[in-house]
Coordinates of C-alpha atoms in Angstrom, one line a residue:
M1 CA 43.4 110.0 59.8
A2 CA 45.2 108.7 56.7
D3 CA 48.5 109.0 55.5
I4 CA 48.0 109.9 51.8
H5 CA 51.3 110.9 49.7
P6 CA 51.1 114.2 48.1
T7 CA 51.4 112.3 44.6
A8 CA 49.0 109.9 45.2
I9 CA 45.2 110.4 44.0
I10 CA 42.3 109.6 45.8
E11 CA 39.3 110.1 43.7
E12 CA 36.1 111.8 44.9
G13 CA 33.9 108.9 46.6
A14 CA 36.5 106.7 47.8
Q15 CA 36.7 105.9 51.7
L16 CA 39.6 105.7 53.6
G17 CA 39.3 103.6 57.2
E18 CA 41.5 105.3 60.2
G19 CA 45.0 104.3 60.0
V20 CA 45.5 103.9 56.1
K21 CA 48.7 104.6 54.4
V22 CA 48.6 105.6 50.6
G23 CA 52.3 105.5 49.2
A24 CA 53.6 107.8 45.9
F25 CA 51.8 107.6 42.6
C26 CA 48.8 105.6 44.0
V27 CA 45.5 105.7 42.6
V28 CA 42.1 105.1 44.3
G29 CA 39.0 105.0 42.3
P30 CA 35.8 106.1 43.7
G31 CA 34.2 103.3 44.4
V32 CA 36.8 101.8 46.7
V33 CA 36.4 101.2 50.3
L34 CA 39.7 100.8 52.0
G35 CA 39.4 99.4 55.6
D36 CA 41.4 100.3 59.0
R37 CA 45.5 100.2 58.5
V38 CA 45.2 99.0 54.7
E39 CA 48.7 99.8 53.3
L40 CA 49.1 100.8 49.7
K41 CA 52.7 101.2 48.6
S42 CA 54.1 103.6 45.6
H43 CA 52.2 102.8 42.1
V44 CA 49.1 101.0 43.3
V45 CA 46.2 101.1 41.5
V46 CA 42.9 100.2 43.2
T47 CA 39.4 100.7 41.2
G48 CA 35.8 99.1 40.2
N49 CA 33.6 98.8 43.1
T50 CA 36.5 97.3 45.6
E51 CA 36.4 96.6 49.4
V52 CA 39.8 95.9 50.9
G53 CA 39.6 94.8 54.5
A54 CA 41.7 96.3 57.5
D55 CA 45.3 95.5 57.5
T56 CA 45.9 94.4 54.1
I57 CA 49.1 95.4 52.7
I58 CA 49.3 95.7 48.8
F59 CA 52.9 96.2 47.4
P60 CA 53.5 98.2 44.3
F61 CA 52.4 97.8 40.7
A62 CA 49.3 96.0 41.5
V63 CA 46.0 96.4 39.9
I64 CA 42.9 95.5 42.3
G65 CA 39.4 95.7 41.0
E66 CA 39.9 96.4 37.3
I67 CA 37.4 95.0 34.8
P68 CA 37.0 91.4 33.9
Q69 CA 39.0 90.1 31.3
D70 CA 35.9 88.5 29.8
L71 CA 34.6 89.5 26.3
K72 CA 30.7 88.7 27.9
F73 CA 31.4 91.6 30.4
G74 CA 29.1 94.7 29.2
G75 CA 30.1 97.3 31.7
E76 CA 27.7 95.7 34.4
E77 CA 28.3 97.0 38.4
T78 CA 30.3 94.0 39.9
R79 CA 32.5 93.9 43.0
L80 CA 35.8 92.8 44.2
V81 CA 35.7 92.3 48.0
I82 CA 39.1 91.2 49.9
G83 CA 39.2 90.4 53.1
E84 CA 41.3 91.2 56.0
R85 CA 45.2 90.9 56.6
N86 CA 46.4 89.5 53.1
R87 CA 49.3 90.4 51.4
I88 CA 49.2 91.2 48.2
R89 CA 52.6 91.3 46.5
E90 CA 54.2 93.1 43.1
H91 CA 52.2 92.8 39.8
V92 CA 49.0 90.9 41.5
T93 CA 46.0 91.6 39.3
M94 CA 42.2 91.1 40.8
N95 CA 39.0 91.5 38.9
C96 CA 35.6 92.4 39.9
G97 CA 33.3 89.4 39.1
T98 CA 30.4 89.3 36.1
Q99 CA 27.1 89.6 35.9
G100 CA 26.6 85.9 35.0
G101 CA 28.9 84.5 37.6
G102 CA 27.2 86.0 40.4
G103 CA 29.0 89.8 40.0
V104 CA 31.4 89.2 43.4
T105 CA 35.1 88.0 43.1
R106 CA 35.5 87.4 46.7
I107 CA 39.1 87.0 48.6
G108 CA 38.7 86.2 52.2
N109 CA 41.5 86.5 55.1
D110 CA 45.1 86.2 55.7
G111 CA 46.1 85.3 52.1
L112 CA 49.5 85.7 50.9
F113 CA 49.6 85.9 46.8
M114 CA 52.7 86.4 45.5
A115 CA 54.3 88.6 42.5
G116 CA 52.7 87.8 39.6
V117 CA 49.4 86.3 40.7
H118 CA 46.3 87.0 38.4
I119 CA 43.1 86.4 40.5
A120 CA 40.3 86.2 37.5
H121 CA 36.2 87.7 38.1
D122 CA 34.2 85.7 40.2
V123 CA 36.9 83.7 42.3
Q124 CA 36.2 82.3 45.2
I125 CA 39.2 82.4 47.3
G126 CA 38.6 81.2 51.2
D127 CA 41.3 82.2 54.5
R128 CA 45.0 81.7 54.8
V129 CA 45.1 80.7 51.6
I130 CA 48.9 81.0 49.7
V131 CA 49.2 81.6 46.1
V132 CA 53.0 81.7 44.5
N133 CA 54.5 83.6 42.0
S134 CA 52.7 83.3 38.9
V135 CA 49.9 81.4 39.5
G136 CA 47.0 82.2 37.2
V137 CA 43.3 81.1 38.8
A138 CA 40.9 81.5 36.1
G139 CA 37.6 82.5 36.2
H140 CA 34.9 81.0 38.5
C141 CA 37.2 78.9 40.6
V142 CA 36.5 78.5 44.0
V143 CA 39.5 78.0 46.4
E144 CA 38.8 76.5 50.2
D145 CA 41.0 77.8 53.2
D146 CA 44.3 76.8 53.7
V147 CA 45.4 75.8 50.3
I148 CA 48.7 76.4 48.9
I149 CA 49.0 76.7 44.9
G150 CA 52.6 76.1 43.6
G151 CA 54.3 78.7 41.7
L152 CA 53.9 79.2 37.8
S153 CA 51.0 76.8 38.3
G154 CA 46.9 77.5 36.7
L155 CA 43.6 76.5 37.2
H156 CA 41.5 76.3 34.6
Q157 CA 38.0 78.1 34.6
W158 CA 35.1 76.5 37.3
V159 CA 37.7 74.2 38.9
R160 CA 37.0 73.9 42.8
V161 CA 40.2 73.2 44.9
G162 CA 39.4 71.5 48.4
R163 CA 40.4 73.1 51.8
G164 CA 44.1 71.6 52.7
A165 CA 45.2 71.1 49.5
I166 CA 47.9 71.4 48.1
I167 CA 49.1 72.4 44.2
G168 CA 52.8 71.8 42.9
A169 CA 54.9 74.0 41.2
M170 CA 54.5 74.7 37.1
T171 CA 50.8 72.3 37.5
M172 CA 48.1 72.7 35.5
V173 CA 44.7 71.9 37.3
P174 CA 41.9 71.2 34.7
N175 CA 39.6 69.3 37.0
D176 CA 38.6 69.5 40.8
V177 CA 40.8 68.4 43.5
I178 CA 39.8 66.8 46.7
P179 CA 40.0 68.3 50.5
Y180 CA 43.8 68.1 51.6
G181 CA 44.7 66.5 48.3
L182 CA 48.3 66.8 46.8
V183 CA 48.1 67.3 43.0
Q184 CA 51.1 67.6 41.0
G185 CA 52.9 67.7 37.4
P186 CA 52.4 69.7 34.1
R187 CA 48.9 67.8 33.6
G188 CA 48.2 67.5 37.1
V189 CA 47.3 64.5 38.9
L190 CA 46.1 63.6 42.3
D191 CA 49.5 62.0 44.0
G192 CA 48.3 61.5 47.1
L193 CA 47.6 63.6 50.4
N194 CA 48.7 67.0 51.6
L195 CA 50.0 65.1 54.9
V196 CA 52.8 67.5 55.9
G197 CA 49.8 70.6 55.6
L198 CA 47.8 67.7 58.1
K199 CA 50.1 67.5 60.4
R200 CA 51.1 70.9 61.1
R201 CA 47.9 71.8 61.4
G202 CA 47.8 68.9 64.4
V203 CA 45.5 66.4 62.6
S204 CA 45.1 63.5 65.1
R205 CA 47.0 60.2 63.7
A206 CA 43.6 58.4 63.5
D207 CA 42.2 60.9 61.1
I208 CA 45.6 60.8 59.2
T209 CA 45.1 57.1 59.2
A210 CA 41.1 57.4 58.2
L211 CA 42.1 59.9 55.4
R212 CA 45.1 57.6 53.9
A213 CA 42.5 54.7 53.7
A214 CA 39.5 56.6 52.2
F215 CA 42.1 57.7 49.4
Q216 CA 43.2 53.8 48.6
M217 CA 39.4 53.3 48.2
L218 CA 38.8 56.5 45.8
A219 CA 42.0 55.1 43.8
Q220 CA 41.6 51.7 43.6
G221 CA 38.3 50.2 45.4
E222 CA 35.8 49.0 43.0
G223 CA 33.0 50.6 41.1
P224 CA 32.9 54.1 39.8
F225 CA 34.9 57.0 41.3
M226 CA 31.1 58.2 42.3
D227 CA 30.3 55.0 44.3
R228 CA 32.9 54.4 45.6
A229 CA 32.8 57.8 47.1
R230 CA 29.0 57.8 48.4
R231 CA 30.1 54.0 50.0
L232 CA 33.2 55.9 51.5
G233 CA 30.6 57.7 53.0
E234 CA 28.4 55.5 54.4
E235 CA 31.7 53.7 56.4
T236 CA 33.4 56.1 58.0
E237 CA 33.1 57.9 60.9
S238 CA 35.8 60.5 60.3
A239 CA 34.7 64.1 60.0
Y240 CA 38.0 64.6 57.5
V241 CA 36.9 62.0 55.2
E242 CA 33.2 63.4 55.2
E243 CA 34.1 66.7 53.9
I244 CA 36.0 64.8 51.2
V245 CA 32.9 62.7 50.3
A246 CA 30.7 65.9 50.7
F247 CA 33.0 67.8 48.3
I248 CA 32.8 65.2 45.6
L249 CA 29.0 64.8 45.9
G250 CA 28.5 68.5 45.6
D251 CA 27.4 70.6 42.6
T252 CA 30.4 71.2 40.3
D253 CA 31.0 72.3 36.5
R254 CA 34.4 69.7 36.4
N255 CA 35.6 66.5 36.6
F256 CA 37.7 65.5 39.6
M257 CA 41.1 65.0 39.6
T258 CA 42.0 60.6 40.2
P259 CA 45.0 59.4 41.1
G260 CA 47.8 58.8 38.5

């Protein structure tokens, strides 16, 4: 049974799972689905066609599922889907998708979204992502699993950030970031690999060595960047390097961050 504070407003049509807690002065819209054991602290707004996965906690003054901040949005039916066990802190905003962007903004599992984060329309975020205070993730971005985005940073529209990458604090990210890359600086540059993250995940010494060699080839090898990536794919035996190559050769609307 749900535990709902008497000052909260649960609009007709909202679906609440077992063990849901809704705190004081929260508003839950008619198209909202809250999974089992979701907790809304006080003063949370969840609206739109929004699904929130089990065991997620949303902190005060977050606004989840509002319409996109996009002048092209015409009121079409779009969605926000949030996975399980996320921690969504104070003043976070997450918007629904747009028809032109696929119609769904999607958040994975086990993420941490610190105070003041904005997740725009049609963004796709993977699992175990950490987004630090006051980060803006613009429309249509893709952030893969295990990424960390440092505080006060911004991702330009359509940017992809590969798995395991790390973005330093106060960094503007205008282009794609390769998996396991390290990007930092006011106008972000690819400054190496996320070696700390790789070691924490127990990646083998052989794979880390292969990744370092791959980075050097991408940074300083002969020929155009895309040709270097293709050649790297033909030569490597490391699954981690193959992942970088596949990311580079995949579809994108942006250029790539190159080594500074």
